[in-house]
Amino acid sequence: MHEFLGKKPVKEKAESEKYIEDCIQKYESHSICRLAILEKESGNFIGWSGLRFIDDYTFNDHTNFYDVGYRLIPKYWNKGYATEAGKASVDYGFNILNIETIYGITEIDNVASHKALLKIGLNYVEDFKHTDGSTLRWYSIKNKNYE
Ligand SMILES: CC(C)(COP(=O)(O)OP(=O)(O)OC[C@H]1O[C@@H](n2cnc3c(N)ncnc32)[C@H](O)[C@@H]1OP(=O)(O)O)[C@@H](O)C(=O)NCCC(=O)NCCS
């Protein structure tokens, strides 16, 4: 799961609680955060996807931007779910929240994520050096109906 996520999974329940608290605050400040994904057929929780307003980190000289992301339980990989959830998230961001640009970020070897971002409709822009020394990829998509 964490092969391309910096290999620093949370270890304490308190870390997850802090993340949930952050998400609730993001709903209040920016009307959106990551969402649970349920598989329609089974009703099972299979992971998360959605938009997050990034104001606590800098990526590729950007801060204060919306990022589309996803993380699925491995047995649900390769079924197109990240693409489906990502497309729904971008549609919501553009048509309901009227966001001008949505960005995506992956580690350079994360081929599954790279492919999913392209299928969602984002464009690969460039590779960049992150502050932790890793090389990451930068993607974006513009809202054609932005007003
Ligand atoms: C990245 C992730 C969300 C993709 O989810 P998914 O539901 O499997 O993605 P999709 O099925 O929508 O699309 C994945 C594409 O990558 C391809 N793919 C998957 N693993 C691959 C690999 N190791 N090498 C090359 N292509 C791969 C799939 O075949 C598919 O492409 P296709 O439609 O052309 O066949 C999932 O792998 C995951 O949760 N990974 C761990 C967390 C993570 O890395 N999150 C992203 C951080 S940027």
mmCIF file with all atom_site columns, N, CA and C in Angstrom, residues 51-74:
data_model
loop_
_atom_site.group_PDB
_atom_site.id
_atom_site.type_symbol
_atom_site.label_atom_id
_atom_site.label_alt_id
_atom_site.label_comp_id
_atom_site.label_asym_id
_atom_site.label_entity_id
_atom_site.label_seq_id
_atom_site.pdbx_PDB_ins_code
_atom_site.Cartn_x
_atom_site.Cartn_y
_atom_site.Cartn_z
_atom_site.occupancy
_atom_site.B_iso_or_equiv
_atom_site.pdbx_formal_charge
_atom_site.auth_seq_id
_atom_site.auth_comp_id
_atom_site.auth_asym_id
_atom_site.auth_atom_id
_atom_site.pdbx_PDB_model_num
ATOM 1  N N  . LEU A 1 51 ? -11.300 14.961 -3.272 1.00 0.00 ? 51 LEU A N  1
ATOM 2  C CA . LEU A 1 51 ? -10.486 16.173 -3.331 1.00 0.00 ? 51 LEU A CA 1
ATOM 3  C C  . LEU A 1 51 ? -10.048 16.571 -1.927 1.00 0.00 ? 51 LEU A C  1
ATOM 4  N N  . ARG A 1 52 ? -8.885  17.175 -1.852 1.00 0.00 ? 52 ARG A N  1
ATOM 5  C CA . ARG A 1 52 ? -8.437  17.754 -0.577 1.00 0.00 ? 52 ARG A CA 1
ATOM 6  C C  . ARG A 1 52 ? -7.799  19.087 -0.876 1.00 0.00 ? 52 ARG A C  1
ATOM 7  N N  . PHE A 1 53 ? -8.149  20.101 -0.088 1.00 0.00 ? 53 PHE A N  1
ATOM 8  C CA . PHE A 1 53 ? -7.515  21.402 -0.248 1.00 0.00 ? 53 PHE A CA 1
ATOM 9  C C  . PHE A 1 53 ? -6.182  21.365 0.500  1.00 0.00 ? 53 PHE A C  1
ATOM 10 N N  . ILE A 1 54 ? -5.097  21.503 -0.237 1.00 0.00 ? 54 ILE A N  1
ATOM 11 C CA . ILE A 1 54 ? -3.757  21.387 0.352  1.00 0.00 ? 54 ILE A CA 1
ATOM 12 C C  . ILE A 1 54 ? -3.271  22.775 0.747  1.00 0.00 ? 54 ILE A C  1
ATOM 13 N N  . ASP A 1 55 ? -3.319  23.045 2.048  1.00 0.00 ? 55 ASP A N  1
ATOM 14 C CA . ASP A 1 55 ? -2.806  24.330 2.531  1.00 0.00 ? 55 ASP A CA 1
ATOM 15 C C  . ASP A 1 55 ? -1.748  24.120 3.611  1.00 0.00 ? 55 ASP A C  1
ATOM 16 N N  . ASP A 1 56 ? -1.429  22.853 3.869  1.00 0.00 ? 56 ASP A N  1
ATOM 17 C CA . ASP A 1 56 ? -0.468  22.544 4.923  1.00 0.00 ? 56 ASP A CA 1
ATOM 18 C C  . ASP A 1 56 ? 0.849   21.978 4.380  1.00 0.00 ? 56 ASP A C  1
ATOM 19 N N  . TYR A 1 57 ? 0.961   21.844 3.062  1.00 0.00 ? 57 TYR A N  1
ATOM 20 C CA . TYR A 1 57 ? 2.197   21.361 2.430  1.00 0.00 ? 57 TYR A CA 1
ATOM 21 C C  . TYR A 1 57 ? 2.424   22.185 1.172  1.00 0.00 ? 57 TYR A C  1
ATOM 22 N N  . THR A 1 58 ? 3.667   22.167 0.697  1.00 0.00 ? 58 THR A N  1
ATOM 23 C CA . THR A 1 58 ? 3.984   22.786 -0.597 1.00 0.00 ? 58 THR A CA 1
ATOM 24 C C  . THR A 1 58 ? 4.463   21.692 -1.536 1.00 0.00 ? 58 THR A C  1
ATOM 25 N N  . PHE A 1 59 ? 3.887   21.649 -2.727 1.00 0.00 ? 59 PHE A N  1
ATOM 26 C CA . PHE A 1 59 ? 4.312   20.715 -3.760 1.00 0.00 ? 59 PHE A CA 1
ATOM 27 C C  . PHE A 1 59 ? 4.573   21.495 -5.029 1.00 0.00 ? 59 PHE A C  1
ATOM 28 N N  . ASN A 1 60 ? 5.750   21.309 -5.602 1.00 0.00 ? 60 ASN A N  1
ATOM 29 C CA . ASN A 1 60 ? 6.087   21.960 -6.865 1.00 0.00 ? 60 ASN A CA 1
ATOM 30 C C  . ASN A 1 60 ? 5.793   23.466 -6.805 1.00 0.00 ? 60 ASN A C  1
ATOM 31 N N  . ASP A 1 61 ? 6.173   24.086 -5.732 1.00 0.00 ? 61 ASP A N  1
ATOM 32 C CA . ASP A 1 61 ? 5.976   25.535 -5.484 1.00 0.00 ? 61 ASP A CA 1
ATOM 33 C C  . ASP A 1 61 ? 4.510   25.930 -5.387 1.00 0.00 ? 61 ASP A C  1
ATOM 34 N N  . HIS A 1 62 ? 3.621   24.988 -5.205 1.00 0.00 ? 62 HIS A N  1
ATOM 35 C CA . HIS A 1 62 ? 2.193   25.299 -5.053 1.00 0.00 ? 62 HIS A CA 1
ATOM 36 C C  . HIS A 1 62 ? 1.743   25.005 -3.622 1.00 0.00 ? 62 HIS A C  1
ATOM 37 N N  . THR A 1 63 ? 0.933   25.896 -3.098 1.00 0.00 ? 63 THR A N  1
ATOM 38 C CA . THR A 1 63 ? 0.184   25.609 -1.882 1.00 0.00 ? 63 THR A CA 1
ATOM 39 C C  . THR A 1 63 ? -1.176  26.248 -2.089 1.00 0.00 ? 63 THR A C  1
ATOM 40 N N  . ASN A 1 64 ? -2.156  25.893 -1.242 1.00 0.00 ? 64 ASN A N  1
ATOM 41 C CA . ASN A 1 64 ? -3.528  26.371 -1.442 1.00 0.00 ? 64 ASN A CA 1
ATOM 42 C C  . ASN A 1 64 ? -4.081  25.919 -2.806 1.00 0.00 ? 64 ASN A C  1
ATOM 43 N N  . PHE A 1 65 ? -4.139  24.627 -2.993 1.00 0.00 ? 65 PHE A N  1
ATOM 44 C CA . PHE A 1 65 ? -4.709  24.079 -4.223 1.00 0.00 ? 65 PHE A CA 1
ATOM 45 C C  . PHE A 1 65 ? -5.487  22.799 -3.896 1.00 0.00 ? 65 PHE A C  1
ATOM 46 N N  . TYR A 1 66 ? -6.361  22.413 -4.831 1.00 0.00 ? 66 TYR A N  1
ATOM 47 C CA . TYR A 1 66 ? -7.132  21.175 -4.663 1.00 0.00 ? 66 TYR A CA 1
ATOM 48 C C  . TYR A 1 66 ? -6.401  20.031 -5.362 1.00 0.00 ? 66 TYR A C  1
ATOM 49 N N  . ASP A 1 67 ? -6.304  18.923 -4.631 1.00 0.00 ? 67 ASP A N  1
ATOM 50 C CA . ASP A 1 67 ? -5.623  17.732 -5.145 1.00 0.00 ? 67 ASP A CA 1
ATOM 51 C C  . ASP A 1 67 ? -6.652  16.603 -5.220 1.00 0.00 ? 67 ASP A C  1
ATOM 52 N N  . VAL A 1 68 ? -6.588  15.803 -6.285 1.00 0.00 ? 68 VAL A N  1
ATOM 53 C CA . VAL A 1 68 ? -7.432  14.607 -6.340 1.00 0.00 ? 68 VAL A CA 1
ATOM 54 C C  . VAL A 1 68 ? -6.560  13.404 -5.995 1.00 0.00 ? 68 VAL A C  1
ATOM 55 N N  . GLY A 1 69 ? -7.067  12.541 -5.124 1.00 0.00 ? 69 GLY A N  1
ATOM 56 C CA . GLY A 1 69 ? -6.273  11.394 -4.686 1.00 0.00 ? 69 GLY A CA 1
ATOM 57 C C  . GLY A 1 69 ? -7.145  10.180 -4.420 1.00 0.00 ? 69 GLY A C  1
ATOM 58 N N  . TYR A 1 70 ? -6.478  9.066  -4.102 1.00 0.00 ? 70 TYR A N  1
ATOM 59 C CA . TYR A 1 70 ? -7.201  7.810  -3.836 1.00 0.00 ? 70 TYR A CA 1
ATOM 60 C C  . TYR A 1 70 ? -6.273  6.815  -3.173 1.00 0.00 ? 70 TYR A C  1
ATOM 61 N N  . ARG A 1 71 ? -6.868  5.897  -2.446 1.00 0.00 ? 71 ARG A N  1
ATOM 62 C CA . ARG A 1 71 ? -6.106  4.822  -1.807 1.00 0.00 ? 71 ARG A CA 1
ATOM 63 C C  . ARG A 1 71 ? -7.077  3.673  -1.568 1.00 0.00 ? 71 ARG A C  1
ATOM 64 N N  . LEU A 1 72 ? -6.819  2.548  -2.212 1.00 0.00 ? 72 LEU A N  1
ATOM 65 C CA . LEU A 1 72 ? -7.773  1.432  -2.152 1.00 0.00 ? 72 LEU A CA 1
ATOM 66 C C  . LEU A 1 72 ? -7.150  0.201  -1.489 1.00 0.00 ? 72 LEU A C  1
ATOM 67 N N  . ILE A 1 73 ? -7.970  -0.595 -0.838 1.00 0.00 ? 73 ILE A N  1
ATOM 68 C CA . ILE A 1 73 ? -7.526  -1.884 -0.285 1.00 0.00 ? 73 ILE A CA 1
ATOM 69 C C  . ILE A 1 73 ? -7.087  -2.759 -1.474 1.00 0.00 ? 73 ILE A C  1
ATOM 70 N N  . PRO A 1 74 ? -5.886  -3.380 -1.401 1.00 0.00 ? 74 PRO A N  1
ATOM 71 C CA . PRO A 1 74 ? -5.313  -4.055 -2.573 1.00 0.00 ? 74 PRO A CA 1
ATOM 72 C C  . PRO A 1 74 ? -6.237  -5.013 -3.311 1.00 0.00 ? 74 PRO A C  1
#
